[in-house]
Amino acid sequence: MSRIINRVEQDFKETSEEQTIYTTKKNINQVTAIASSSCLLAHQLDAKLMFVLTATGWTAQEVSANRPIAPIIAVTDDMKVYKQLCLIWGVKSFYVPKIEDNSKVYDGVIHKIKTQKYVESGDHVVMVVGTQPGVPGKTNSIRVATV
């Protein structure tokens, strides 16, 4: 079974180079469009990691559905969502007690992933977040940070 999984993953990495803006769907909702765009951006920048701030897990699911090569770190302040995120392809979930300010969460998570060797200084991280922390369905921005 592991041989099959490794082969499928390798094939995906080889064919993901072919994804272009012309292969994306039209007439989709805002969260799906941002998730798709963030994956393309991560691919173009060769980002080491994608960071998703999510209240319900939906944004992380949408990013994961695009099967980015970069690992996805999903952060939530809901313990139930944290546990559900563990089941999504390519997602490593983190729990934070209460999200009131996105910049504090960025700093804390960047510090944590840096100490756990997910990223090194100079690496690009693509962040997918909403400007209204804790409000479901309000994902509306992509940010690129250099660690």
mmCIF file of N, CA and C in Angstrom:
data_model
loop_
_atom_site.group_PDB
_atom_site.id
_atom_site.type_symbol
_atom_site.label_atom_id
_atom_site.label_comp_id
_atom_site.label_asym_id
_atom_site.label_seq_id
_atom_site.Cartn_x
_atom_site.Cartn_y
_atom_site.Cartn_z
ATOM 1 N N MET A 1 0.814 -1.192 0.000
ATOM 2 C CA MET A 1 0.000 0.000 0.000
ATOM 3 C C MET A 1 0.860 1.260 0.000
ATOM 4 N N SER A 2 1.920 1.253 0.779
ATOM 5 C CA SER A 2 2.780 2.443 0.818
ATOM 6 C C SER A 2 3.441 2.690 -0.535
ATOM 7 N N ARG A 3 3.741 1.610 -1.259
ATOM 8 C CA ARG A 3 4.339 1.751 -2.591
ATOM 9 C C ARG A 3 3.365 2.469 -3.533
ATOM 10 N N ILE A 4 2.098 2.132 -3.452
ATOM 11 C CA ILE A 4 1.081 2.764 -4.288
ATOM 12 C C ILE A 4 0.940 4.241 -3.926
ATOM 13 N N ILE A 5 0.867 4.532 -2.635
ATOM 14 C CA ILE A 5 0.735 5.915 -2.182
ATOM 15 C C ILE A 5 1.932 6.740 -2.631
ATOM 16 N N ASN A 6 3.140 6.207 -2.446
ATOM 17 C CA ASN A 6 4.344 6.931 -2.873
ATOM 18 C C ASN A 6 4.341 7.198 -4.369
ATOM 19 N N ARG A 7 3.882 6.234 -5.149
ATOM 20 C CA ARG A 7 3.834 6.408 -6.603
ATOM 21 C C ARG A 7 2.825 7.477 -7.002
ATOM 22 N N VAL A 8 1.657 7.456 -6.383
ATOM 23 C CA VAL A 8 0.632 8.453 -6.685
ATOM 24 C C VAL A 8 1.129 9.844 -6.308
ATOM 25 N N GLU A 9 1.744 9.976 -5.140
ATOM 26 C CA GLU A 9 2.274 11.269 -4.707
ATOM 27 C C GLU A 9 3.368 11.767 -5.663
ATOM 28 N N GLN A 10 4.236 10.888 -6.108
ATOM 29 C CA GLN A 10 5.297 11.269 -7.042
ATOM 30 C C GLN A 10 4.702 11.712 -8.377
ATOM 31 N N ASP A 11 3.705 10.979 -8.858
ATOM 32 C CA ASP A 11 3.051 11.341 -10.111
ATOM 33 C C ASP A 11 2.392 12.704 -9.986
ATOM 34 N N PHE A 12 1.774 12.975 -8.835
ATOM 35 C CA PHE A 12 1.142 14.266 -8.622
ATOM 36 C C PHE A 12 2.165 15.393 -8.683
ATOM 37 N N LYS A 13 3.306 15.208 -8.036
ATOM 38 C CA LYS A 13 4.337 16.236 -8.055
ATOM 39 C C LYS A 13 4.822 16.506 -9.465
ATOM 40 N N GLU A 14 4.925 15.472 -10.272
ATOM 41 C CA GLU A 14 5.378 15.640 -11.647
ATOM 42 C C GLU A 14 4.339 16.360 -12.504
ATOM 43 N N THR A 15 3.061 16.050 -12.310
ATOM 44 C CA THR A 15 2.022 16.661 -13.144
ATOM 45 C C THR A 15 1.567 18.017 -12.640
ATOM 46 N N SER A 16 1.855 18.374 -11.397
ATOM 47 C CA SER A 16 1.405 19.658 -10.868
ATOM 48 C C SER A 16 2.102 20.822 -11.560
ATOM 49 N N GLU A 17 3.232 20.567 -12.192
ATOM 50 C CA GLU A 17 3.923 21.610 -12.946
ATOM 51 C C GLU A 17 3.046 22.139 -14.079
ATOM 52 N N GLU A 18 2.098 21.322 -14.526
ATOM 53 C CA GLU A 18 1.269 21.699 -15.661
ATOM 54 C C GLU A 18 0.105 22.602 -15.285
ATOM 55 N N GLN A 19 -0.147 22.803 -14.001
ATOM 56 C CA GLN A 19 -1.273 23.640 -13.593
ATOM 57 C C GLN A 19 -1.007 25.086 -13.978
ATOM 58 N N THR A 20 -1.931 25.672 -14.660
ATOM 59 C CA THR A 20 -1.834 27.077 -15.035
ATOM 60 C C THR A 20 -3.115 27.779 -14.656
ATOM 61 N N ILE A 21 -3.132 29.065 -14.820
ATOM 62 C CA ILE A 21 -4.325 29.832 -14.495
ATOM 63 C C ILE A 21 -5.484 29.463 -15.414
ATOM 64 N N TYR A 22 -5.178 28.924 -16.572
ATOM 65 C CA TYR A 22 -6.227 28.571 -17.520
ATOM 66 C C TYR A 22 -6.951 27.288 -17.141
ATOM 67 N N THR A 23 -6.419 26.511 -16.223
ATOM 68 C CA THR A 23 -7.082 25.262 -15.830
ATOM 69 C C THR A 23 -7.992 25.451 -14.626
ATOM 70 N N THR A 24 -8.087 26.671 -14.120
ATOM 71 C CA THR A 24 -8.934 26.909 -12.954
ATOM 72 C C THR A 24 -10.389 27.105 -13.381
ATOM 73 N N LYS A 25 -11.299 26.930 -12.440
ATOM 74 C CA LYS A 25 -12.728 27.042 -12.710
ATOM 75 C C LYS A 25 -13.184 28.493 -12.638
ATOM 76 N N LYS A 26 -14.305 28.771 -13.300
ATOM 77 C CA LYS A 26 -14.938 30.086 -13.227
ATOM 78 C C LYS A 26 -16.206 29.990 -12.396
ATOM 79 N N ASN A 27 -16.711 31.144 -12.008
ATOM 80 C CA ASN A 27 -17.975 31.242 -11.270
ATOM 81 C C ASN A 27 -17.965 30.422 -9.981
ATOM 82 N N ILE A 28 -16.955 30.639 -9.159
ATOM 83 C CA ILE A 28 -16.861 29.959 -7.872
ATOM 84 C C ILE A 28 -16.952 30.991 -6.754
ATOM 85 N N ASN A 29 -17.103 30.544 -5.527
ATOM 86 C CA ASN A 29 -17.217 31.488 -4.416
ATOM 87 C C ASN A 29 -15.843 32.071 -4.058
ATOM 88 N N GLN A 30 -15.870 33.090 -3.248
ATOM 89 C CA GLN A 30 -14.660 33.834 -2.893
ATOM 90 C C GLN A 30 -13.615 32.971 -2.192
ATOM 91 N N VAL A 31 -14.019 32.149 -1.249
ATOM 92 C CA VAL A 31 -13.067 31.322 -0.505
ATOM 93 C C VAL A 31 -12.377 30.326 -1.434
ATOM 94 N N THR A 32 -13.142 29.703 -2.316
ATOM 95 C CA THR A 32 -12.576 28.752 -3.262
ATOM 96 C C THR A 32 -11.596 29.434 -4.212
ATOM 97 N N ALA A 33 -11.945 30.626 -4.679
ATOM 98 C CA ALA A 33 -11.073 31.372 -5.585
ATOM 99 C C ALA A 33 -9.768 31.760 -4.893
ATOM 100 N N ILE A 34 -9.857 32.208 -3.649
ATOM 101 C CA ILE A 34 -8.659 32.593 -2.901
ATOM 102 C C ILE A 34 -7.796 31.368 -2.615
ATOM 103 N N ALA A 35 -8.417 30.255 -2.267
ATOM 104 C CA ALA A 35 -7.668 29.028 -1.998
ATOM 105 C C ALA A 35 -6.925 28.568 -3.244
ATOM 106 N N SER A 36 -7.597 28.581 -4.382
ATOM 107 C CA SER A 36 -6.980 28.183 -5.641
ATOM 108 C C SER A 36 -5.827 29.111 -6.014
ATOM 109 N N SER A 37 -6.052 30.400 -5.872
ATOM 110 C CA SER A 37 -5.015 31.389 -6.199
ATOM 111 C C SER A 37 -3.814 31.269 -5.276
ATOM 112 N N SER A 38 -4.077 30.980 -4.001
ATOM 113 C CA SER A 38 -2.968 30.863 -3.052
ATOM 114 C C SER A 38 -2.089 29.656 -3.383
ATOM 115 N N CYS A 39 -2.701 28.578 -3.854
ATOM 116 C CA CYS A 39 -1.926 27.394 -4.232
ATOM 117 C C CYS A 39 -1.062 27.669 -5.458
ATOM 118 N N LEU A 40 -1.624 28.381 -6.421
ATOM 119 C CA LEU A 40 -0.856 28.753 -7.609
ATOM 120 C C LEU A 40 0.296 29.677 -7.220
ATOM 121 N N LEU A 41 0.028 30.630 -6.339
ATOM 122 C CA LEU A 41 1.060 31.545 -5.864
ATOM 123 C C LEU A 41 2.163 30.793 -5.115
ATOM 124 N N ALA A 42 1.782 29.863 -4.263
ATOM 125 C CA ALA A 42 2.768 29.064 -3.519
ATOM 126 C C ALA A 42 3.645 28.273 -4.485
ATOM 127 N N HIS A 43 3.034 27.741 -5.534
ATOM 128 C CA HIS A 43 3.792 26.988 -6.534
ATOM 129 C C HIS A 43 4.773 27.900 -7.275
ATOM 130 N N GLN A 44 4.301 29.067 -7.693
ATOM 131 C CA GLN A 44 5.147 29.991 -8.443
ATOM 132 C C GLN A 44 6.308 30.520 -7.616
ATOM 133 N N LEU A 45 6.088 30.721 -6.327
ATOM 134 C CA LEU A 45 7.136 31.237 -5.444
ATOM 135 C C LEU A 45 7.984 30.139 -4.828
ATOM 136 N N ASP A 46 7.621 28.887 -5.079
ATOM 137 C CA ASP A 46 8.275 27.747 -4.457
ATOM 138 C C ASP A 46 8.256 27.894 -2.934
ATOM 139 N N ALA A 47 7.068 28.241 -2.432
ATOM 140 C CA ALA A 47 6.896 28.445 -0.990
ATOM 141 C C ALA A 47 7.130 27.131 -0.248
ATOM 142 N N LYS A 48 7.739 27.219 0.902
ATOM 143 C CA LYS A 48 8.011 26.040 1.719
ATOM 144 C C LYS A 48 6.793 25.592 2.505
ATOM 145 N N LEU A 49 5.816 26.486 2.641
ATOM 146 C CA LEU A 49 4.711 26.216 3.541
ATOM 147 C C LEU A 49 3.539 27.125 3.205
ATOM 148 N N MET A 50 2.337 26.601 3.438
ATOM 149 C CA MET A 50 1.125 27.415 3.345
ATOM 150 C C MET A 50 0.510 27.475 4.736
ATOM 151 N N PHE A 51 0.063 28.636 5.119
ATOM 152 C CA PHE A 51 -0.502 28.895 6.440
ATOM 153 C C PHE A 51 -1.951 29.328 6.258
ATOM 154 N N VAL A 52 -2.883 28.633 6.892
ATOM 155 C CA VAL A 52 -4.304 28.946 6.763
ATOM 156 C C VAL A 52 -4.880 29.197 8.144
ATOM 157 N N LEU A 53 -5.501 30.342 8.301
ATOM 158 C CA LEU A 53 -6.196 30.669 9.541
ATOM 159 C C LEU A 53 -7.676 30.396 9.297
ATOM 160 N N THR A 54 -8.285 29.482 10.057
ATOM 161 C CA THR A 54 -9.638 29.045 9.757
ATOM 162 C C THR A 54 -10.484 28.903 11.011
ATOM 163 N N ALA A 55 -11.743 29.328 10.910
ATOM 164 C CA ALA A 55 -12.671 29.192 12.037
ATOM 165 C C ALA A 55 -13.428 27.870 11.953
ATOM 166 N N THR A 56 -13.772 27.433 10.735
ATOM 167 C CA THR A 56 -14.593 26.228 10.565
ATOM 168 C C THR A 56 -13.847 25.085 9.881
ATOM 169 N N GLY A 57 -12.686 25.369 9.300
ATOM 170 C CA GLY A 57 -11.939 24.351 8.569
ATOM 171 C C GLY A 57 -12.192 24.384 7.071
ATOM 172 N N TRP A 58 -13.176 25.164 6.643
ATOM 173 C CA TRP A 58 -13.549 25.217 5.240
ATOM 174 C C TRP A 58 -12.408 25.734 4.367
ATOM 175 N N THR A 59 -11.757 26.802 4.794
ATOM 176 C CA THR A 59 -10.657 27.350 3.999
ATOM 177 C C THR A 59 -9.537 26.331 3.855
ATOM 178 N N ALA A 60 -9.206 25.641 4.921
ATOM 179 C CA ALA A 60 -8.160 24.612 4.849
ATOM 180 C C ALA A 60 -8.564 23.496 3.888
ATOM 181 N N GLN A 61 -9.838 23.115 3.895
ATOM 182 C CA GLN A 61 -10.322 22.090 2.973
ATOM 183 C C GLN A 61 -10.214 22.554 1.529
ATOM 184 N N GLU A 62 -10.538 23.811 1.285
ATOM 185 C CA GLU A 62 -10.460 24.349 -0.073
ATOM 186 C C GLU A 62 -9.011 24.419 -0.562
ATOM 187 N N VAL A 63 -8.105 24.813 0.310
ATOM 188 C CA VAL A 63 -6.689 24.841 -0.068
ATOM 189 C C VAL A 63 -6.209 23.425 -0.340
ATOM 190 N N SER A 64 -6.542 22.504 0.533
ATOM 191 C CA SER A 64 -6.139 21.111 0.381
ATOM 192 C C SER A 64 -6.687 20.489 -0.898
ATOM 193 N N ALA A 65 -7.881 20.878 -1.300
ATOM 194 C CA ALA A 65 -8.512 20.327 -2.504
ATOM 195 C C ALA A 65 -7.692 20.618 -3.760
ATOM 196 N N ASN A 66 -6.861 21.653 -3.706
ATOM 197 C CA ASN A 66 -6.005 22.005 -4.845
ATOM 198 C C ASN A 66 -4.700 21.214 -4.849
ATOM 199 N N ARG A 67 -4.480 20.401 -3.820
ATOM 200 C CA ARG A 67 -3.308 19.550 -3.673
ATOM 201 C C ARG A 67 -1.988 20.305 -3.912
ATOM 202 N N PRO A 68 -1.742 21.353 -3.111
ATOM 203 C CA PRO A 68 -0.468 22.055 -3.273
ATOM 204 C C PRO A 68 0.707 21.177 -2.847
ATOM 205 N N ILE A 69 1.861 21.428 -3.429
ATOM 206 C CA ILE A 69 3.056 20.677 -3.058
ATOM 207 C C ILE A 69 3.528 21.104 -1.669
ATOM 208 N N ALA A 70 3.375 22.384 -1.354
ATOM 209 C CA ALA A 70 3.786 22.894 -0.043
ATOM 210 C C ALA A 70 2.868 22.346 1.042
ATOM 211 N N PRO A 71 3.423 21.981 2.191
ATOM 212 C CA PRO A 71 2.588 21.526 3.306
ATOM 213 C C PRO A 71 1.660 22.650 3.775
ATOM 214 N N ILE A 72 0.529 22.280 4.334
ATOM 215 C CA ILE A 72 -0.461 23.250 4.800
ATOM 216 C C ILE A 72 -0.509 23.208 6.325
ATOM 217 N N ILE A 73 -0.311 24.365 6.937
ATOM 218 C CA ILE A 73 -0.476 24.511 8.382
ATOM 219 C C ILE A 73 -1.788 25.249 8.593
ATOM 220 N N ALA A 74 -2.744 24.611 9.248
ATOM 221 C CA ALA A 74 -4.036 25.231 9.520
ATOM 222 C C ALA A 74 -4.129 25.553 11.000
ATOM 223 N N VAL A 75 -4.522 26.776 11.300
ATOM 224 C CA VAL A 75 -4.607 27.234 12.682
ATOM 225 C C VAL A 75 -6.055 27.598 12.981
ATOM 226 N N THR A 76 -6.550 27.118 14.105
ATOM 227 C CA THR A 76 -7.913 27.415 14.519
ATOM 228 C C THR A 76 -7.973 27.590 16.034
ATOM 229 N N ASP A 77 -9.040 28.253 16.478
ATOM 230 C CA ASP A 77 -9.245 28.401 17.917
ATOM 231 C C ASP A 77 -10.419 27.548 18.400
ATOM 232 N N ASP A 78 -10.848 26.604 17.564
ATOM 233 C CA ASP A 78 -11.947 25.694 17.898
ATOM 234 C C ASP A 78 -11.390 24.274 18.003
ATOM 235 N N MET A 79 -11.493 23.671 19.178
ATOM 236 C CA MET A 79 -10.912 22.344 19.413
ATOM 237 C C MET A 79 -11.539 21.287 18.501
ATOM 238 N N LYS A 80 -12.835 21.375 18.252
ATOM 239 C CA LYS A 80 -13.495 20.413 17.363
ATOM 240 C C LYS A 80 -12.933 20.524 15.938
ATOM 241 N N VAL A 81 -12.784 21.734 15.449
ATOM 242 C CA VAL A 81 -12.230 21.964 14.106
ATOM 243 C C VAL A 81 -10.780 21.496 14.062
ATOM 244 N N TYR A 82 -10.029 21.766 15.114
ATOM 245 C CA TYR A 82 -8.635 21.312 15.203
ATOM 246 C C TYR A 82 -8.535 19.806 14.969
ATOM 247 N N LYS A 83 -9.408 19.046 15.606
ATOM 248 C CA LYS A 83 -9.392 17.584 15.457
ATOM 249 C C LYS A 83 -9.832 17.165 14.059
ATOM 250 N N GLN A 84 -10.806 17.847 13.486
ATOM 251 C CA GLN A 84 -11.270 17.531 12.138
ATOM 252 C C GLN A 84 -10.198 17.815 11.093
ATOM 253 N N LEU A 85 -9.414 18.851 11.315
ATOM 254 C CA LEU A 85 -8.364 19.230 10.359
ATOM 255 C C LEU A 85 -7.307 18.139 10.213
ATOM 256 N N CYS A 86 -7.149 17.325 11.239
ATOM 257 C CA CYS A 86 -6.177 16.234 11.188
ATOM 258 C C CYS A 86 -6.512 15.206 10.113
ATOM 259 N N LEU A 87 -7.744 15.197 9.648
ATOM 260 C CA LEU A 87 -8.194 14.216 8.662
ATOM 261 C C LEU A 87 -8.082 14.706 7.215
ATOM 262 N N ILE A 88 -7.682 15.944 7.035
ATOM 263 C CA ILE A 88 -7.638 16.530 5.691
ATOM 264 C C ILE A 88 -6.266 16.319 5.070
ATOM 265 N N TRP A 89 -6.237 15.978 3.782
ATOM 266 C CA TRP A 89 -5.010 15.691 3.048
ATOM 267 C C TRP A 89 -4.030 16.857 3.149
ATOM 268 N N GLY A 90 -2.812 16.566 3.563
ATOM 269 C CA GLY A 90 -1.732 17.545 3.554
ATOM 270 C C GLY A 90 -1.794 18.619 4.620
ATOM 271 N N VAL A 91 -2.688 18.491 5.580
ATOM 272 C CA VAL A 91 -2.877 19.540 6.582
ATOM 273 C C VAL A 91 -2.320 19.111 7.933
ATOM 274 N N LYS A 92 -1.537 19.991 8.525
ATOM 275 C CA LYS A 92 -1.057 19.843 9.904
ATOM 276 C C LYS A 92 -1.770 20.930 10.692
ATOM 277 N N SER A 93 -2.532 20.537 11.699
ATOM 278 C CA SER A 93 -3.322 21.529 12.417
ATOM 279 C C SER A 93 -2.647 21.985 13.709
ATOM 280 N N PHE A 94 -2.907 23.240 14.039
ATOM 281 C CA PHE A 94 -2.442 23.844 15.282
ATOM 282 C C PHE A 94 -3.629 24.491 15.966
ATOM 283 N N TYR A 95 -3.657 24.379 17.272
ATOM 284 C CA TYR A 95 -4.717 24.998 18.064
ATOM 285 C C TYR A 95 -4.145 26.185 18.820
ATOM 286 N N VAL A 96 -4.861 27.312 18.775
ATOM 287 C CA VAL A 96 -4.516 28.473 19.593
ATOM 288 C C VAL A 96 -5.753 28.832 20.408
ATOM 289 N N PRO A 97 -5.584 29.262 21.649
ATOM 290 C CA PRO A 97 -6.740 29.479 22.526
ATOM 291 C C PRO A 97 -7.812 30.429 21.984
ATOM 292 N N LYS A 98 -7.481 31.620 21.563
ATOM 293 C CA LYS A 98 -8.473 32.561 21.054
ATOM 294 C C LYS A 98 -7.807 33.477 20.042
ATOM 295 N N ILE A 99 -8.393 33.541 18.858
ATOM 296 C CA ILE A 99 -7.838 34.403 17.808
ATOM 297 C C ILE A 99 -8.590 35.724 17.817
ATOM 298 N N GLU A 100 -7.896 36.769 18.232
ATOM 299 C CA GLU A 100 -8.480 38.105 18.211
ATOM 300 C C GLU A 100 -7.694 39.030 17.293
ATOM 301 N N ASP A 101 -6.414 38.719 17.103
ATOM 302 C CA ASP A 101 -5.558 39.566 16.293
ATOM 303 C C ASP A 101 -4.700 38.671 15.394
ATOM 304 N N ASN A 102 -4.901 38.789 14.086
ATOM 305 C CA ASN A 102 -4.167 37.936 13.147
ATOM 306 C C ASN A 102 -2.654 38.078 13.266
ATOM 307 N N SER A 103 -2.158 39.285 13.476
ATOM 308 C CA SER A 103 -0.705 39.494 13.503
ATOM 309 C C SER A 103 -0.051 38.755 14.673
ATOM 310 N N LYS A 104 -0.736 38.675 15.808
ATOM 311 C CA LYS A 104 -0.182 37.920 16.935
ATOM 312 C C LYS A 104 -0.131 36.435 16.613
ATOM 313 N N VAL A 105 -1.159 35.944 15.920
ATOM 314 C CA VAL A 105 -1.180 34.536 15.523
ATOM 315 C C VAL A 105 -0.059 34.258 14.525
ATOM 316 N N TYR A 106 0.128 35.160 13.535
ATOM 317 C CA TYR A 106 1.216 35.000 12.558
ATOM 318 C C TYR A 106 2.543 34.833 13.277
ATOM 319 N N ASP A 107 2.830 35.793 14.155
ATOM 320 C CA ASP A 107 4.120 35.790 14.852
ATOM 321 C C ASP A 107 4.315 34.514 15.663
ATOM 322 N N GLY A 108 3.284 34.112 16.391
ATOM 323 C CA GLY A 108 3.387 32.907 17.216
ATOM 324 C C GLY A 108 3.571 31.643 16.393
ATOM 325 N N VAL A 109 2.819 31.521 15.312
ATOM 326 C CA VAL A 109 2.914 30.317 14.480
ATOM 327 C C VAL A 109 4.237 30.295 13.714
ATOM 328 N N ILE A 110 4.653 31.434 13.181
ATOM 329 C CA ILE A 110 5.938 31.488 12.469
ATOM 330 C C ILE A 110 7.069 31.084 13.410
ATOM 331 N N HIS A 111 7.028 31.571 14.642
ATOM 332 C CA HIS A 111 8.049 31.190 15.620
ATOM 333 C C HIS A 111 8.011 29.682 15.876
ATOM 334 N N LYS A 112 6.807 29.129 16.047
ATOM 335 C CA LYS A 112 6.665 27.700 16.345
ATOM 336 C C LYS A 112 7.130 26.827 15.177
ATOM 337 N N ILE A 113 6.737 27.164 13.952
ATOM 338 C CA ILE A 113 7.129 26.341 12.801
ATOM 339 C C ILE A 113 8.613 26.489 12.483
ATOM 340 N N LYS A 114 9.166 27.627 12.860
ATOM 341 C CA LYS A 114 10.605 27.814 12.672
ATOM 342 C C LYS A 114 11.389 26.948 13.661
ATOM 343 N N THR A 115 10.926 26.898 14.918
ATOM 344 C CA THR A 115 11.624 26.074 15.911
ATOM 345 C C THR A 115 11.447 24.585 15.636
ATOM 346 N N GLN A 116 10.340 24.206 14.969
ATOM 347 C CA GLN A 116 10.108 22.808 14.623
ATOM 348 C C GLN A 116 10.692 22.445 13.258
ATOM 349 N N LYS A 117 11.468 23.359 12.689
ATOM 350 C CA LYS A 117 12.212 23.118 11.442
ATOM 351 C C LYS A 117 11.328 22.922 10.203
ATOM 352 N N TYR A 118 10.098 23.460 10.221
ATOM 353 C CA TYR A 118 9.273 23.439 9.011
ATOM 354 C C TYR A 118 9.829 24.426 7.980
ATOM 355 N N VAL A 119 10.338 25.554 8.465
ATOM 356 C CA VAL A 119 10.898 26.581 7.601
ATOM 357 C C VAL A 119 12.211 27.088 8.184
ATOM 358 N N GLU A 120 12.980 27.738 7.317
ATOM 359 C CA GLU A 120 14.236 28.365 7.728
ATOM 360 C C GLU A 120 14.193 29.831 7.316
ATOM 361 N N SER A 121 15.118 30.610 7.805
ATOM 362 C CA SER A 121 15.187 32.009 7.425
ATOM 363 C C SER A 121 15.342 32.122 5.911
ATOM 364 N N GLY A 122 14.573 33.032 5.322
ATOM 365 C CA GLY A 122 14.613 33.242 3.879
ATOM 366 C C GLY A 122 13.546 32.480 3.103
ATOM 367 N N ASP A 123 12.874 31.523 3.740
ATOM 368 C CA ASP A 123 11.814 30.759 3.068
ATOM 369 C C ASP A 123 10.554 31.604 2.918
ATOM 370 N N HIS A 124 9.807 31.333 1.850
ATOM 371 C CA HIS A 124 8.520 31.991 1.627
ATOM 372 C C HIS A 124 7.405 31.173 2.267
ATOM 373 N N VAL A 125 6.448 31.882 2.861
ATOM 374 C CA VAL A 125 5.251 31.271 3.431
ATOM 375 C C VAL A 125 4.052 32.017 2.856
ATOM 376 N N VAL A 126 3.101 31.280 2.275
ATOM 377 C CA VAL A 126 1.880 31.884 1.754
ATOM 378 C C VAL A 126 0.803 31.737 2.813
ATOM 379 N N MET A 127 0.215 32.867 3.208
ATOM 380 C CA MET A 127 -0.795 32.873 4.265
ATOM 381 C C MET A 127 -2.162 33.189 3.677
ATOM 382 N N VAL A 128 -3.153 32.397 4.045
ATOM 383 C CA VAL A 128 -4.532 32.587 3.594
ATOM 384 C C VAL A 128 -5.362 32.876 4.836
ATOM 385 N N VAL A 129 -5.910 34.088 4.910
ATOM 386 C CA VAL A 129 -6.611 34.512 6.127
ATOM 387 C C VAL A 129 -7.790 35.418 5.799
ATOM 388 N N GLY A 130 -8.574 35.685 6.807
ATOM 389 C CA GLY A 130 -9.639 36.677 6.717
ATOM 390 C C GLY A 130 -9.280 37.863 7.581
ATOM 391 N N THR A 131 -9.823 39.015 7.235
ATOM 392 C CA THR A 131 -9.520 40.215 8.019
ATOM 393 C C THR A 131 -10.393 40.319 9.261
ATOM 394 N N GLN A 132 -11.372 39.421 9.391
ATOM 395 C CA GLN A 132 -12.233 39.389 10.569
ATOM 396 C C GLN A 132 -12.016 38.062 11.289
ATOM 397 N N PRO A 133 -11.038 37.990 12.191
ATOM 398 C CA PRO A 133 -10.733 36.729 12.870
ATOM 399 C C PRO A 133 -11.951 36.113 13.559
ATOM 400 N N GLY A 134 -12.104 34.797 13.379
ATOM 401 C CA GLY A 134 -13.160 34.065 14.043
ATOM 402 C C GLY A 134 -14.518 34.115 13.369
ATOM 403 N N VAL A 135 -14.631 34.851 12.249
ATOM 404 C CA VAL A 135 -15.902 34.947 11.536
ATOM 405 C C VAL A 135 -15.865 33.995 10.352
ATOM 406 N N PRO A 136 -16.672 32.941 10.366
ATOM 407 C CA PRO A 136 -16.652 31.951 9.290
ATOM 408 C C PRO A 136 -17.036 32.551 7.926
ATOM 409 N N GLY A 137 -16.365 32.076 6.871
ATOM 410 C CA GLY A 137 -16.689 32.484 5.511
ATOM 411 C C GLY A 137 -16.148 33.829 5.099
ATOM 412 N N LYS A 138 -15.288 34.435 5.881
ATOM 413 C CA LYS A 138 -14.775 35.774 5.581
ATOM 414 C C LYS A 138 -13.316 35.758 5.120
ATOM 415 N N THR A 139 -12.851 34.633 4.602
ATOM 416 C CA THR A 139 -11.496 34.565 4.071
ATOM 417 C C THR A 139 -11.421 35.497 2.874
ATOM 418 N N ASN A 140 -10.502 36.479 2.949
ATOM 419 C CA ASN A 140 -10.465 37.456 1.876
ATOM 420 C C ASN A 140 -9.065 37.982 1.549
ATOM 421 N N SER A 141 -8.033 37.314 2.024
ATOM 422 C CA SER A 141 -6.710 37.831 1.683
ATOM 423 C C SER A 141 -5.654 36.736 1.635
ATOM 424 N N ILE A 142 -4.677 37.020 0.795
ATOM 425 C CA ILE A 142 -3.488 36.159 0.669
ATOM 426 C C ILE A 142 -2.302 37.045 0.997
ATOM 427 N N ARG A 143 -1.412 36.543 1.800
ATOM 428 C CA ARG A 143 -0.228 37.307 2.200
ATOM 429 C C ARG A 143 0.983 36.422 2.012
ATOM 430 N N VAL A 144 2.060 36.991 1.492
ATOM 431 C CA VAL A 144 3.304 36.254 1.353
ATOM 432 C C VAL A 144 4.299 36.835 2.351
ATOM 433 N N ALA A 145 4.861 35.971 3.167
ATOM 434 C CA ALA A 145 5.851 36.402 4.156
ATOM 435 C C ALA A 145 7.158 35.676 3.891
ATOM 436 N N THR A 146 8.239 36.360 4.124
ATOM 437 C CA THR A 146 9.551 35.740 4.073
ATOM 438 C C THR A 146 10.048 35.609 5.499
ATOM 439 N N VAL A 147 10.340 34.384 5.893
ATOM 440 C CA VAL A 147 10.733 34.090 7.271
ATOM 441 C C VAL A 147 12.102 34.682 7.550
#
